[in-house]
Every structure is written in structure tokens, then in C-alpha cells.
Coordinates of C-alpha atoms in Angstrom, one line a residue:
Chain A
X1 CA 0.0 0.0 0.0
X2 CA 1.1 3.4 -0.8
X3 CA 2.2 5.7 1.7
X4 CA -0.6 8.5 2.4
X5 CA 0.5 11.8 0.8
X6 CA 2.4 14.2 2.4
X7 CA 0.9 17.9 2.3
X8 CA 4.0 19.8 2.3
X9 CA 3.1 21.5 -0.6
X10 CA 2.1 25.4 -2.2
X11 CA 0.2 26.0 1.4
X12 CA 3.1 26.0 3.4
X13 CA 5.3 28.2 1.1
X14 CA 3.3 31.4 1.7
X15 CA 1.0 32.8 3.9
X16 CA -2.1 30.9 3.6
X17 CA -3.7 34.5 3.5
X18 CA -2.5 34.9 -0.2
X19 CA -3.3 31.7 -1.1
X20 CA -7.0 31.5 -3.4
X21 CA -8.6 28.4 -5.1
X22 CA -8.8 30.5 -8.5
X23 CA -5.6 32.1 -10.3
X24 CA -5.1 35.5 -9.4
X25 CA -3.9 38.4 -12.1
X26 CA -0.6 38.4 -13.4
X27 CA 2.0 40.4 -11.6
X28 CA 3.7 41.7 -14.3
X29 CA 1.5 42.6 -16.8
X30 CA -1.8 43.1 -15.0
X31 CA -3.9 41.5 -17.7
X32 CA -4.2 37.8 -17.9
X33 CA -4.3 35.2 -15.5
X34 CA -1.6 33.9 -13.5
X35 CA -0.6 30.2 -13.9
X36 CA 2.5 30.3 -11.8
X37 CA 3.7 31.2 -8.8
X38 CA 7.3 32.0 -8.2
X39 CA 7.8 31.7 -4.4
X40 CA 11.3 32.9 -3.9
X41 CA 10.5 36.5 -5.8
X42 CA 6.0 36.4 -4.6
X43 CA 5.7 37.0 -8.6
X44 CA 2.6 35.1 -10.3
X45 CA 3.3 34.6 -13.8
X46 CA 0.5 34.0 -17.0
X47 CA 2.3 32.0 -19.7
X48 CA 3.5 35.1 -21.9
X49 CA 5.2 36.8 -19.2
X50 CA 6.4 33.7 -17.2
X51 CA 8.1 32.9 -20.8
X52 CA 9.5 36.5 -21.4
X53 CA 10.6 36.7 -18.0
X54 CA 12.7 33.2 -18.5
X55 CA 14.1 34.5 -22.0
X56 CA 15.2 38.2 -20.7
X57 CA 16.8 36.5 -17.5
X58 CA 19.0 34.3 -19.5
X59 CA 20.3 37.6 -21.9
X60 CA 20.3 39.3 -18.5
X61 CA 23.2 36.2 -17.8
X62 CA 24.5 36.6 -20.8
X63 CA 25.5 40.0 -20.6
X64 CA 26.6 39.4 -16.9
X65 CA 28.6 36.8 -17.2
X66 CA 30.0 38.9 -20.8
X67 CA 29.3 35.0 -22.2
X68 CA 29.0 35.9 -25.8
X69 CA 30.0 38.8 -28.5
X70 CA 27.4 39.9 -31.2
X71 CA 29.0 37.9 -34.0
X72 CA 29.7 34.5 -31.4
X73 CA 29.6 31.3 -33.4
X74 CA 27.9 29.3 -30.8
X75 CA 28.0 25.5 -30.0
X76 CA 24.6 24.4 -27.9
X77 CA 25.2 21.2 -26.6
X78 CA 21.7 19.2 -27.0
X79 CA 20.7 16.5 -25.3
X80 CA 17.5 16.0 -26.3
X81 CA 16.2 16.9 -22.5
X82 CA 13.5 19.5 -21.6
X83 CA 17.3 22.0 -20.0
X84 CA 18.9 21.9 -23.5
X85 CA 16.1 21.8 -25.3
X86 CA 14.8 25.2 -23.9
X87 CA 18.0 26.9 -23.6
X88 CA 18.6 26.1 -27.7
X89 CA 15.0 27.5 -28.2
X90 CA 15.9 30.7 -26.1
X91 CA 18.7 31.2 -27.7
X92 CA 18.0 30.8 -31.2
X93 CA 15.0 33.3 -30.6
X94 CA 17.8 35.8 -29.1
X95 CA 20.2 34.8 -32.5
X96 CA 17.4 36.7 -34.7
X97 CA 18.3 40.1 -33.2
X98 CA 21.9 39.4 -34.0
X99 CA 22.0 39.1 -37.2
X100 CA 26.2 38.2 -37.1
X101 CA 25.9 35.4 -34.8
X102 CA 25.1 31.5 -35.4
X103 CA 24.3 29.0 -33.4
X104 CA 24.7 25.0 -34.1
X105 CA 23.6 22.2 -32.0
X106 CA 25.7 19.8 -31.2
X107 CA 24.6 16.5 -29.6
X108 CA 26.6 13.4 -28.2
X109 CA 25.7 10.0 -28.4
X110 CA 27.2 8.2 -25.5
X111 CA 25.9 4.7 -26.4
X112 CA 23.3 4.3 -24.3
X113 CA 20.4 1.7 -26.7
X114 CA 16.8 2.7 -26.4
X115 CA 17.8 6.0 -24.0
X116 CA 20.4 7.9 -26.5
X117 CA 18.3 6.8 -29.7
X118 CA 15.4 8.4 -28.4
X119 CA 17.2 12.2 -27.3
X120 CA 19.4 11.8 -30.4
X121 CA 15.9 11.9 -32.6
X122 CA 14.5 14.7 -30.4
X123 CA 17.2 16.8 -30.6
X124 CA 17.4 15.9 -34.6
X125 CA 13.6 17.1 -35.1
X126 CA 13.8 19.9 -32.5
X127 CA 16.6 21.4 -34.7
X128 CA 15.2 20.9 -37.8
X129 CA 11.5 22.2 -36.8
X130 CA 14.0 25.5 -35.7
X131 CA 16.3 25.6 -38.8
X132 CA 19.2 24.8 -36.5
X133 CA 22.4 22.6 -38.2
X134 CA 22.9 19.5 -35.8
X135 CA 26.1 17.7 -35.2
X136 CA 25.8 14.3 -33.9
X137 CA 29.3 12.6 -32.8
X138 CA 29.6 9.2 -30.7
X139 CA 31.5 8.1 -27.7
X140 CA 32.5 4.9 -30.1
X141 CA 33.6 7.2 -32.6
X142 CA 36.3 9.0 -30.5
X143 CA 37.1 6.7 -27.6
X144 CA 36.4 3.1 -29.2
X145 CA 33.8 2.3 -27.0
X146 CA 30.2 3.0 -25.9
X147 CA 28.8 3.6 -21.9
X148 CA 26.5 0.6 -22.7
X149 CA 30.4 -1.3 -23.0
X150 CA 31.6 0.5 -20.2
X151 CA 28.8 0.2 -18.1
X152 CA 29.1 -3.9 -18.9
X153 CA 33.0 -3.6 -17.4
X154 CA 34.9 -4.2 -15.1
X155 CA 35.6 -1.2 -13.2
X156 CA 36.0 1.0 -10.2
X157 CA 34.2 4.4 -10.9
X158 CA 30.4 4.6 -11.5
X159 CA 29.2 4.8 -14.5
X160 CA 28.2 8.4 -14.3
X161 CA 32.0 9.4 -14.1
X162 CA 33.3 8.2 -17.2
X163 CA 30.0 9.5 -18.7
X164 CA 30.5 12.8 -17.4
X165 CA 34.3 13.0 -18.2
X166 CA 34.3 11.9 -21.8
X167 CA 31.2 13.4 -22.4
X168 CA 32.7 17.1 -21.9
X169 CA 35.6 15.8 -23.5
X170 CA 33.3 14.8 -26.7
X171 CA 31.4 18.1 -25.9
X172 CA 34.3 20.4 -27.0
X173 CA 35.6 17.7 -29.8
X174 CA 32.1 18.6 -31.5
X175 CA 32.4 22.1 -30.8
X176 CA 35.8 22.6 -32.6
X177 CA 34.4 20.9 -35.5
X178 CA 31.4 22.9 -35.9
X179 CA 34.7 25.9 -35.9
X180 CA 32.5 27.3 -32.5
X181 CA 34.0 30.3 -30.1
X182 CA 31.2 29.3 -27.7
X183 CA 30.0 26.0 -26.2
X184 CA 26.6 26.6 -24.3
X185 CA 25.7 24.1 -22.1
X186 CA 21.9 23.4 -20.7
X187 CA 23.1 24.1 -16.8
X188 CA 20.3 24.8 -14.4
X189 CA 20.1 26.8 -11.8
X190 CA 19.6 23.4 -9.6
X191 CA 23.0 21.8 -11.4
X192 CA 24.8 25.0 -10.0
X193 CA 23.8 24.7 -6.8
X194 CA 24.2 20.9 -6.4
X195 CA 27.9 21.4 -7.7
X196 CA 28.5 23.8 -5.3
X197 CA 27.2 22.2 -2.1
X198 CA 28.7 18.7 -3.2
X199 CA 32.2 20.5 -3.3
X200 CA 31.3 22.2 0.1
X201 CA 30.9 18.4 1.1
X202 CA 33.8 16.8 -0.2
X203 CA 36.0 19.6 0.9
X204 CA 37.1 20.6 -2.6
X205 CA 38.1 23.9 -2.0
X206 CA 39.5 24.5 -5.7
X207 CA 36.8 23.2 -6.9
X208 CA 34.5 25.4 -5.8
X209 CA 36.1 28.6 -6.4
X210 CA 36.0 27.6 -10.0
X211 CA 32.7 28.2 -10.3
X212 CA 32.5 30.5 -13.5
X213 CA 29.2 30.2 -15.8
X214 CA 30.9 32.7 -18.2
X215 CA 33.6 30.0 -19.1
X216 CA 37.4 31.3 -19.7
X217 CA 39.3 31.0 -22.9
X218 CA 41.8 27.7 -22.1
X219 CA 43.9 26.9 -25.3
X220 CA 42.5 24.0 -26.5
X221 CA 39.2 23.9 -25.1
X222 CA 36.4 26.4 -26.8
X223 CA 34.8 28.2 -24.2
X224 CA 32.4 26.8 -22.2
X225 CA 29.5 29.3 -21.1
X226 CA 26.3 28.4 -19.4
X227 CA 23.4 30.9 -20.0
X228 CA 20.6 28.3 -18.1
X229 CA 22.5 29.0 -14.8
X230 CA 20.0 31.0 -13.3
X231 CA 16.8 29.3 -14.6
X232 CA 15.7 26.9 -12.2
X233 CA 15.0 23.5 -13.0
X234 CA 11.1 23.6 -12.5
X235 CA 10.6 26.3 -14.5
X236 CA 12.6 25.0 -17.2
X237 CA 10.3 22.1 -16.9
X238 CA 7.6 24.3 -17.1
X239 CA 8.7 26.6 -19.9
X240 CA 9.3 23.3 -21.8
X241 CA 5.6 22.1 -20.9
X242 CA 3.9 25.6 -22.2
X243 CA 6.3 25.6 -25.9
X244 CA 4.7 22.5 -25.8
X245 CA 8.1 21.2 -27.6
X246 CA 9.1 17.5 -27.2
X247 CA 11.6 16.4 -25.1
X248 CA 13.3 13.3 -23.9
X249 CA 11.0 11.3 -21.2
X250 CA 12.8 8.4 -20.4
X251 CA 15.8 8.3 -17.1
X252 CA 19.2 7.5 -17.9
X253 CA 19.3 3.9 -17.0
X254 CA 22.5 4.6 -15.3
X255 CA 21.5 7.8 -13.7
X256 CA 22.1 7.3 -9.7
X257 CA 25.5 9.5 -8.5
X258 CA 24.6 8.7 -5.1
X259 CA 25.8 11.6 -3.7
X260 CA 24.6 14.7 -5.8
X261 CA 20.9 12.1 -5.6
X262 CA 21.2 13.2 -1.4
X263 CA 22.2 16.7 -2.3
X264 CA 19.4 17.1 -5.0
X265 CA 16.9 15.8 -2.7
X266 CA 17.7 18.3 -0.1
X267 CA 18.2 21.1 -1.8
X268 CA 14.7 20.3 -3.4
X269 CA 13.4 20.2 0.1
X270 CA 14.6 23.2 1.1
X271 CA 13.8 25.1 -1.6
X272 CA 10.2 24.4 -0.9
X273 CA 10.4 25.3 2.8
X274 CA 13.3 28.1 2.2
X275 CA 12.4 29.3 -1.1
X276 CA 15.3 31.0 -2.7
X277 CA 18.1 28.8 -1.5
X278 CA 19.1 27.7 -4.4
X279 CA 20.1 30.9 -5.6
X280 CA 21.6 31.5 -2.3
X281 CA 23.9 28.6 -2.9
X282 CA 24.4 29.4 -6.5
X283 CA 25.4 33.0 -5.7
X284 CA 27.7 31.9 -2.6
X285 CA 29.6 30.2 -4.8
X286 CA 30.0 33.1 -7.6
X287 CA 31.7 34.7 -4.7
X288 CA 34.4 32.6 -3.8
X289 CA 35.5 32.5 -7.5
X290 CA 38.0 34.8 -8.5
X291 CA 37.6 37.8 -11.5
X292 CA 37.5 36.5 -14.9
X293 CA 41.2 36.6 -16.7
X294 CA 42.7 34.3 -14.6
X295 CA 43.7 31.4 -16.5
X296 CA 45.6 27.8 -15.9
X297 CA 48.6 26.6 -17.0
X298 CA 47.5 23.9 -19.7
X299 CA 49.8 21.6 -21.2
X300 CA 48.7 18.8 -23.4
X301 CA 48.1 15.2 -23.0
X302 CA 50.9 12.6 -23.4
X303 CA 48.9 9.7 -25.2
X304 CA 46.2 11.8 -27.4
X305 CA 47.5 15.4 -27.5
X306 CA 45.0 17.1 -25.9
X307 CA 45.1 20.3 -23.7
X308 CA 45.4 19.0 -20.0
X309 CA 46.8 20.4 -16.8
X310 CA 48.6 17.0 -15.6
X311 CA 50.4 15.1 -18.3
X312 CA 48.0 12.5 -18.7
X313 CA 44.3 14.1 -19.3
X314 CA 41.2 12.6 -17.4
X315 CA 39.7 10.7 -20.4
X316 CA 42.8 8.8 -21.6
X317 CA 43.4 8.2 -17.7
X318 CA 40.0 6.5 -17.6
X319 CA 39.8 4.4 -20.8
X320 CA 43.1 3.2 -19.9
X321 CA 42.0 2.0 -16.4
X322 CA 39.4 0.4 -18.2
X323 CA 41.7 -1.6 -20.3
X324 CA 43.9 -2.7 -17.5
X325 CA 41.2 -4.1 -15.2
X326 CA 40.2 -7.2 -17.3
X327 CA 40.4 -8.9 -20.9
X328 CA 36.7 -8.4 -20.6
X329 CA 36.9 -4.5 -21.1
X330 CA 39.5 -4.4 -23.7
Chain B
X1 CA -21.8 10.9 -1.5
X2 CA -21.7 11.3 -5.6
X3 CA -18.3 11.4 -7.2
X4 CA -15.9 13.3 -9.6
X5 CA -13.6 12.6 -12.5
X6 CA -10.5 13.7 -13.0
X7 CA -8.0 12.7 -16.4
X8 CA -4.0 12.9 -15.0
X9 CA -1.6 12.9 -17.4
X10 CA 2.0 11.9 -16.8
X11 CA 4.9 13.6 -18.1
X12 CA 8.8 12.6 -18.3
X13 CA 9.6 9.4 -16.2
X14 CA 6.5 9.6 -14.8
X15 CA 4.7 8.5 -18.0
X16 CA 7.6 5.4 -18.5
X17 CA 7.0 4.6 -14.7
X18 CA 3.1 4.4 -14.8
X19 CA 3.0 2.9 -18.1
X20 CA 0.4 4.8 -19.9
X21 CA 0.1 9.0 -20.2
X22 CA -3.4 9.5 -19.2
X23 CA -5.9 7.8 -16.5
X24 CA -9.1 9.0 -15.4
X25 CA -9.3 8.9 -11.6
X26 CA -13.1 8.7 -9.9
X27 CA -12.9 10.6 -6.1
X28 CA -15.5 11.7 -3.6
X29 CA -16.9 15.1 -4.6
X30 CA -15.1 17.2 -1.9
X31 CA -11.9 15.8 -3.2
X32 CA -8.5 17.7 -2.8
X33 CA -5.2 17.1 -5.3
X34 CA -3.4 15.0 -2.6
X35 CA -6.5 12.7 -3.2
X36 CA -6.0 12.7 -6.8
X37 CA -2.3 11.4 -6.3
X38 CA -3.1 9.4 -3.4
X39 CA -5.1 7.2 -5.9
X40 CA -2.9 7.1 -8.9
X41 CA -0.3 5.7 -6.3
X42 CA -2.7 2.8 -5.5
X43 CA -3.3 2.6 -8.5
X44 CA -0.3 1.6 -9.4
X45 CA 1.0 -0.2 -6.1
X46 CA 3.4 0.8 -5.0
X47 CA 5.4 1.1 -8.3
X48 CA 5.3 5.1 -8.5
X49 CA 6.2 6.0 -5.2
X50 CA 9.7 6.3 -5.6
X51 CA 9.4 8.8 -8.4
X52 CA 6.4 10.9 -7.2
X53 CA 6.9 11.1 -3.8
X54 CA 10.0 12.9 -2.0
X55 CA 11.4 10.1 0.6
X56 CA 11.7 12.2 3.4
X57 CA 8.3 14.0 3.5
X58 CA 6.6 11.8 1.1
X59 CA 5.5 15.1 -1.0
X60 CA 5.0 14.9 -4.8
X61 CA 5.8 18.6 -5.2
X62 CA 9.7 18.8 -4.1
X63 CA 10.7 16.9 -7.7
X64 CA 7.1 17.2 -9.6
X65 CA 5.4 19.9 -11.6
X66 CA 1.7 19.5 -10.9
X67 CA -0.7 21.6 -12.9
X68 CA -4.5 21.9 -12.2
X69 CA -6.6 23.2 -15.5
X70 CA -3.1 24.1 -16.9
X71 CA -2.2 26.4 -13.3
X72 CA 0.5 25.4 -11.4
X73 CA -0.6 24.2 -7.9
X74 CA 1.3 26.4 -5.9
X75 CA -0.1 29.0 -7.6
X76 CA -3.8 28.0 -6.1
X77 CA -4.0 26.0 -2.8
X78 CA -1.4 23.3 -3.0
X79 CA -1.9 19.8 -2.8
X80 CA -4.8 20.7 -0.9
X81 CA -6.6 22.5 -4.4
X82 CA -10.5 21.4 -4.6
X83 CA -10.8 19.0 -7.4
X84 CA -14.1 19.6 -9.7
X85 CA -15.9 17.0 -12.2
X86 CA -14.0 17.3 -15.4
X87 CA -10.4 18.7 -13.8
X88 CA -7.0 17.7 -15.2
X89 CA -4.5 17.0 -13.7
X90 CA -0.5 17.4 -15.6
X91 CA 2.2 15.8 -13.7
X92 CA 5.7 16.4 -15.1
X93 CA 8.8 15.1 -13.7
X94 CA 11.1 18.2 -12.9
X95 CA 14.3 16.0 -11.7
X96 CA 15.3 14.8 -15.3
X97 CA 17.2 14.6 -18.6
X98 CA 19.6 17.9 -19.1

């Protein structure tokens, strides 16, 4: 039997006083019905201005974070999920008025049957519906091997790390082929602040003074900016829900970091009961990190060449490990 | 006491987890959304709770979007909304896919 219910819910996150069984006006525009309620600004939102509200806070990012130029040839890494899916559609409607710039989406396909096939086709008919080119590269392709394969191995990280490492690594691969001076990345507000408080809990004090959303200019790496930053994960669900634009429905079957799973779930909690922590966390972290300009002394990788600060990068270091555990994974 | 009926769709994992994107739901008349979700859970014993309902407070609204007529819950009276003949009910998944 199921558990009853609980009732933590919209009642408890503002006075009950304000609280109606009908939609009250819009906040912004005065006109039209509200559908949403922001708690951690009191706004209620109708669909149009909910919408222009999420569009104008990511150029808002963009021009704080100095993220892009008006002739940027940008990379939008697309997953085929409601994050990337809405950030490609926000920024190709910000493109038009910049008649210089381009952007092309790039997706990876990690290997994953029945999961990646699905995003892959998304992402191909959300591009072409917007008139977007669409570069699709593979994990087998560049590393010899697919997460499906590593997954199957023999091995001492979860599955999620070598996903996440080659991934970026496959990430800026794409982007350099497409001849990009941006990578955009689909980066909630949420990831932002679960990065930051899992470094806070790991003690990795470098690591989270590194938190720039506004990338840096590495040699070797095209940058990597994040406009989504400051969008919260719900209401990119939500903007996704009211473009009424399809997106991927089905979980990673190796989804599970265990850690940023506890982290997610608490910050989640707290949001509802402490609305605005997120940003809280986010901006905490902004804080720590240090002016743009600063940069790291990048040499490149012994065994494939690329840019890396050690001698031996993090992707080679991990296919390698794979090889050496077993005739199974070679 | 006469009854309601109220369609629920199910949106993201959600949809995979219940196996089918729309169910009609038939409540008491003075129904509230927690009653709604209550009985899609039974429905479905046992075999949504772990993605609709947060672990710790056994909420659906820390990691789901629940609309009412296309209006946010939060926006109206929470989980504790009045549910009408003829409502629907959107649940989306807000913890997945980047």
C-alpha cells in the first residue's frame, strides 16, 4: 500500500492569506491570468510573461557573465532533454536580433540503446523544426567504446563518471568541428547549486572557487558558457511544458550519482520550505570564485594530445583503467 | 456521496513509470489534489512512489510539476486545491534529462 500523501506543498510556502482556489492576475502585466507562482520573488506569472521573464533573465546572464560577442559562433550542446532543449530555443530566438551570430547544435551519443536513440531523434527534429544545423558525434567514434560497454565492465568508478568525463571531452571535440568560439551548455540553476554544495561536502576547496558560468578561454578547449544558470530547473520544466516542444521522457538507466541524488533531494526540500536557496547557494559560490582573466597553466596530454593540466588528461586516464582491469573491457 | 472525474496525465519518467500517459481517476466530490495522487499511487501499487513522492516527506511537489486546468498548484491551494468534475491533472517530472 502506498504511503498517504504528504501535504508539504504550495500551502506551506506562503501565507495561507495569499493563497486562493482560483488564479489571481498576473503580476507583471496586470492583464491575464496567472498560472505560476514563483515563491522565492511572490511573482505570479500568466504564460506570456512567465516565458519572457525566463528568455530576458537568460540575456540578463548573458550580458553578466559577458558569455557571448554579437558575432559569437555558438555550440549548444543538446541532449535532447526539456534544460537543453529550452536553452537552444531561447537562444536561437535571441540569435534573430543578432544578425552576425550563429548558433549549431551539437549532440553526443554516449551509447546508451533505447535511451540515447530516443534524445538523439528529439534533438534531430527539434533542430530541424527551428532551422538549426545538428552535429551528432559518438563516444564509439572517439574513444572506441560506448557507456553501454563501459557500463558492462569491469571497473572502479560509477558509470556516471566516465560518462561525465568523456562526455565534456566529446562536448568540445564537436564544438571545434562545428569551428564554434562558444559551447553553451543546458546548466540549471539546480545543477549550479548541487555542484556547489557537493564541493562544500567533499571539501574541494579548488573546486569550488571555480565556479565561473561565463567559461574562460583555455587553449584548447572552446569556451564553455552556461546561459541556463540562473533558470531553475522547474521552471525549465515548465517553460518546456507551455512551448509545448518535445523532449526526452525516459531516465538514464545509469542515472544514480549517489551523492549529488542526497544533495538534490535536499536542496529540493529546502527550496520548498526556504524558497530561494538555491540561488543562495548558487550565488555563494559566484563569490568565492575569483575575476574573470585568470587562466591555468594547460599543457597537453601525453597519449592523445590534448590540452590537459597534468600530463596525462582525465579521459585517456579513464579508458586506460578500463583496459587494464580485465580482458573483458579491452 | 456522488463522485468526480479527474484525467491525469503523466509527463517525463513519470509517464515510462506508470506505463500509460493518461488515467481518469473517480474521487469523492469534496476531493482535494493529494487525493487525486493518493489514488494514482494505489493505482499503481506501490510502483510510482519512488518517483512521485520525495522520501523524506513523502511530498509529490519537491521533484514534480503539478498543474490543475493548466495552473500550477502552488499557484492555487497546494496539494490541498478542490478538485471539480471534469479537472485535469498534468504531472511532469522536474528532476530529469539535461
Amino acid at each position: 500500500m502506498s504511503p498517504r500523501v504528504g501535504l508539504i506543498s504550495g500551502s506551506t510556502r506562503v501565507r495561507s492569506t495569499d493563497l486562493t482556489e482560483t488564479s489571481p492576475v498576473c503580476t507583471k502585466c496586470a492583464k491575464r491570468d496567472s498560472i505560476y507562482f514563483r515563491p522565492y520573488s511572490g511573482e505570479r506569472l500568466c504564460p506570456t510573461c512567465f516565458k519572457r521573464s525566463l528568455k530576458e533573465r537568460v540575456e540578463r546572464t548573458i550580458a553578466r557573465f559577458e558569455m557571448l560577442e554579437h558575432d559569437s559562433r555558438v555550440a549548444v550542446g543538446v541532449s535532447g532533454g526539456k534544460d537543453s532543449l529550452g536553452l537552444l530555443h531561447i537562444l536561437a530566438e535571441i540569435e534573430r536580433s543578432y544578425p552576425k551570430a550563429e548558433i549549431i547544435a551539437v549532440s553526443i551519443d554516449e551509447g546508451v540503446r533505447g535511451y540515447r536513440d530516443e534524445a538523439i531523434s528529439i534533438a534531430t527534429e527539434a533542430c530541424g523544426d527551428l532551422g538549426v544545423e545538428h552535429l551528432v558525434i559518438s563516444f564509439k567514434e572517439l574513444f572506441g567504446v560506448t557507456m553501454d560497454e563501459i557500463a558492462a565492465s569491469t571497473r572502479e568508478l560509477g558509470a556516471c563518471t566516465y560518462c561525465g568525463v568523456l562526455r565534456r571531452r566529446a562536448l568540445n571535440e564537436a564544438a571545434m568541428r562545428v569551428e564554434a568560439d562558444r559551447l553553451a551548455t543546458g546548466h540549471t540553476l539546480d545543477d549550479m547549486a548541487q555542484t556547489a554544495l557537493l564541493n562544500v561536502l567533499r571539501g574541494d576547496v579548488n573546486s569550488l572557487s571555480r565556479v565561473n558560468p561565463g567559461g574562460s578561454d583555455l587553449p584548447g578547449f572552446v569556451r564553455r558558457i552556461k546561459p541556463y544558470c540562473e533558470v531553475p530547473e522547474r521552471e525549465s520544466a515548465l517553460y518546456a511544458y507551455l512551448e509545448g516542444f518535445r523532449f526526452q521522457e525516459l531516465p538514464c538507466p545509469y542515472t544514480g550519482e549517489a551523492m549529488r541524488n542526497d544533495v538534490r533531494g535536499f536542496l529540493n526540500r529546502m527550496e520548498i520550505t526556504r524558497p530561494g536557496t538555491m540561488f543562495t547557494v548558487y550565488r555563494t559560490a559566484i563569490k568565492l570564485t575569483p575575476e574573470r582573466g585568470e587562466t591555468t597553466m594547460m599543457g597537453t596530454c601525453s597519449k592523445c594530445g590534448e590540452p590537459t593540466t597534468g600530463t596525462v588528461c582525465r579521459a585517456c586516464q579513464l579508458i586506460d583503467g578500463l583496459r587494464e582491469q580485465g580482458p573483458k573491457n579491452a | 456521496m456522488a463522485s468526480i472525474r479527474v484525467t491525469a496525465r503523466m509527463m517525463g519518467p513519470l509517464k515510462e513509470a506508470s506505463g500509460s500517459e493518461e488515467q481518469e481517476i473517480t474521487l469523492n466530490q469534496n476531493a482535494i489534489v493529494s487525493d487525486a495522487i493518493h489514488r494514482i499511487l494505489e493505482a499503481h501499487e506501490g510502483d510510482l512512489d519512488s518517483a512521485l513522492l520525495d522520501p523524506y516527506t513523502l511530498s509529490p511537489v519537491t521533484n514534480t510539476l503539478i498543474l490543475l486546468n493548466g495552473v500550477e498548484v502552488g499557484n492555487l491551494l497546494g496539494l490541498e486545491t478542490p478538485l471539480r468534475d471534469g479537472d485535469r491533472l498534468v504531472l511532469l517530472s522536474v528532476t530529469h534529462g539535461g
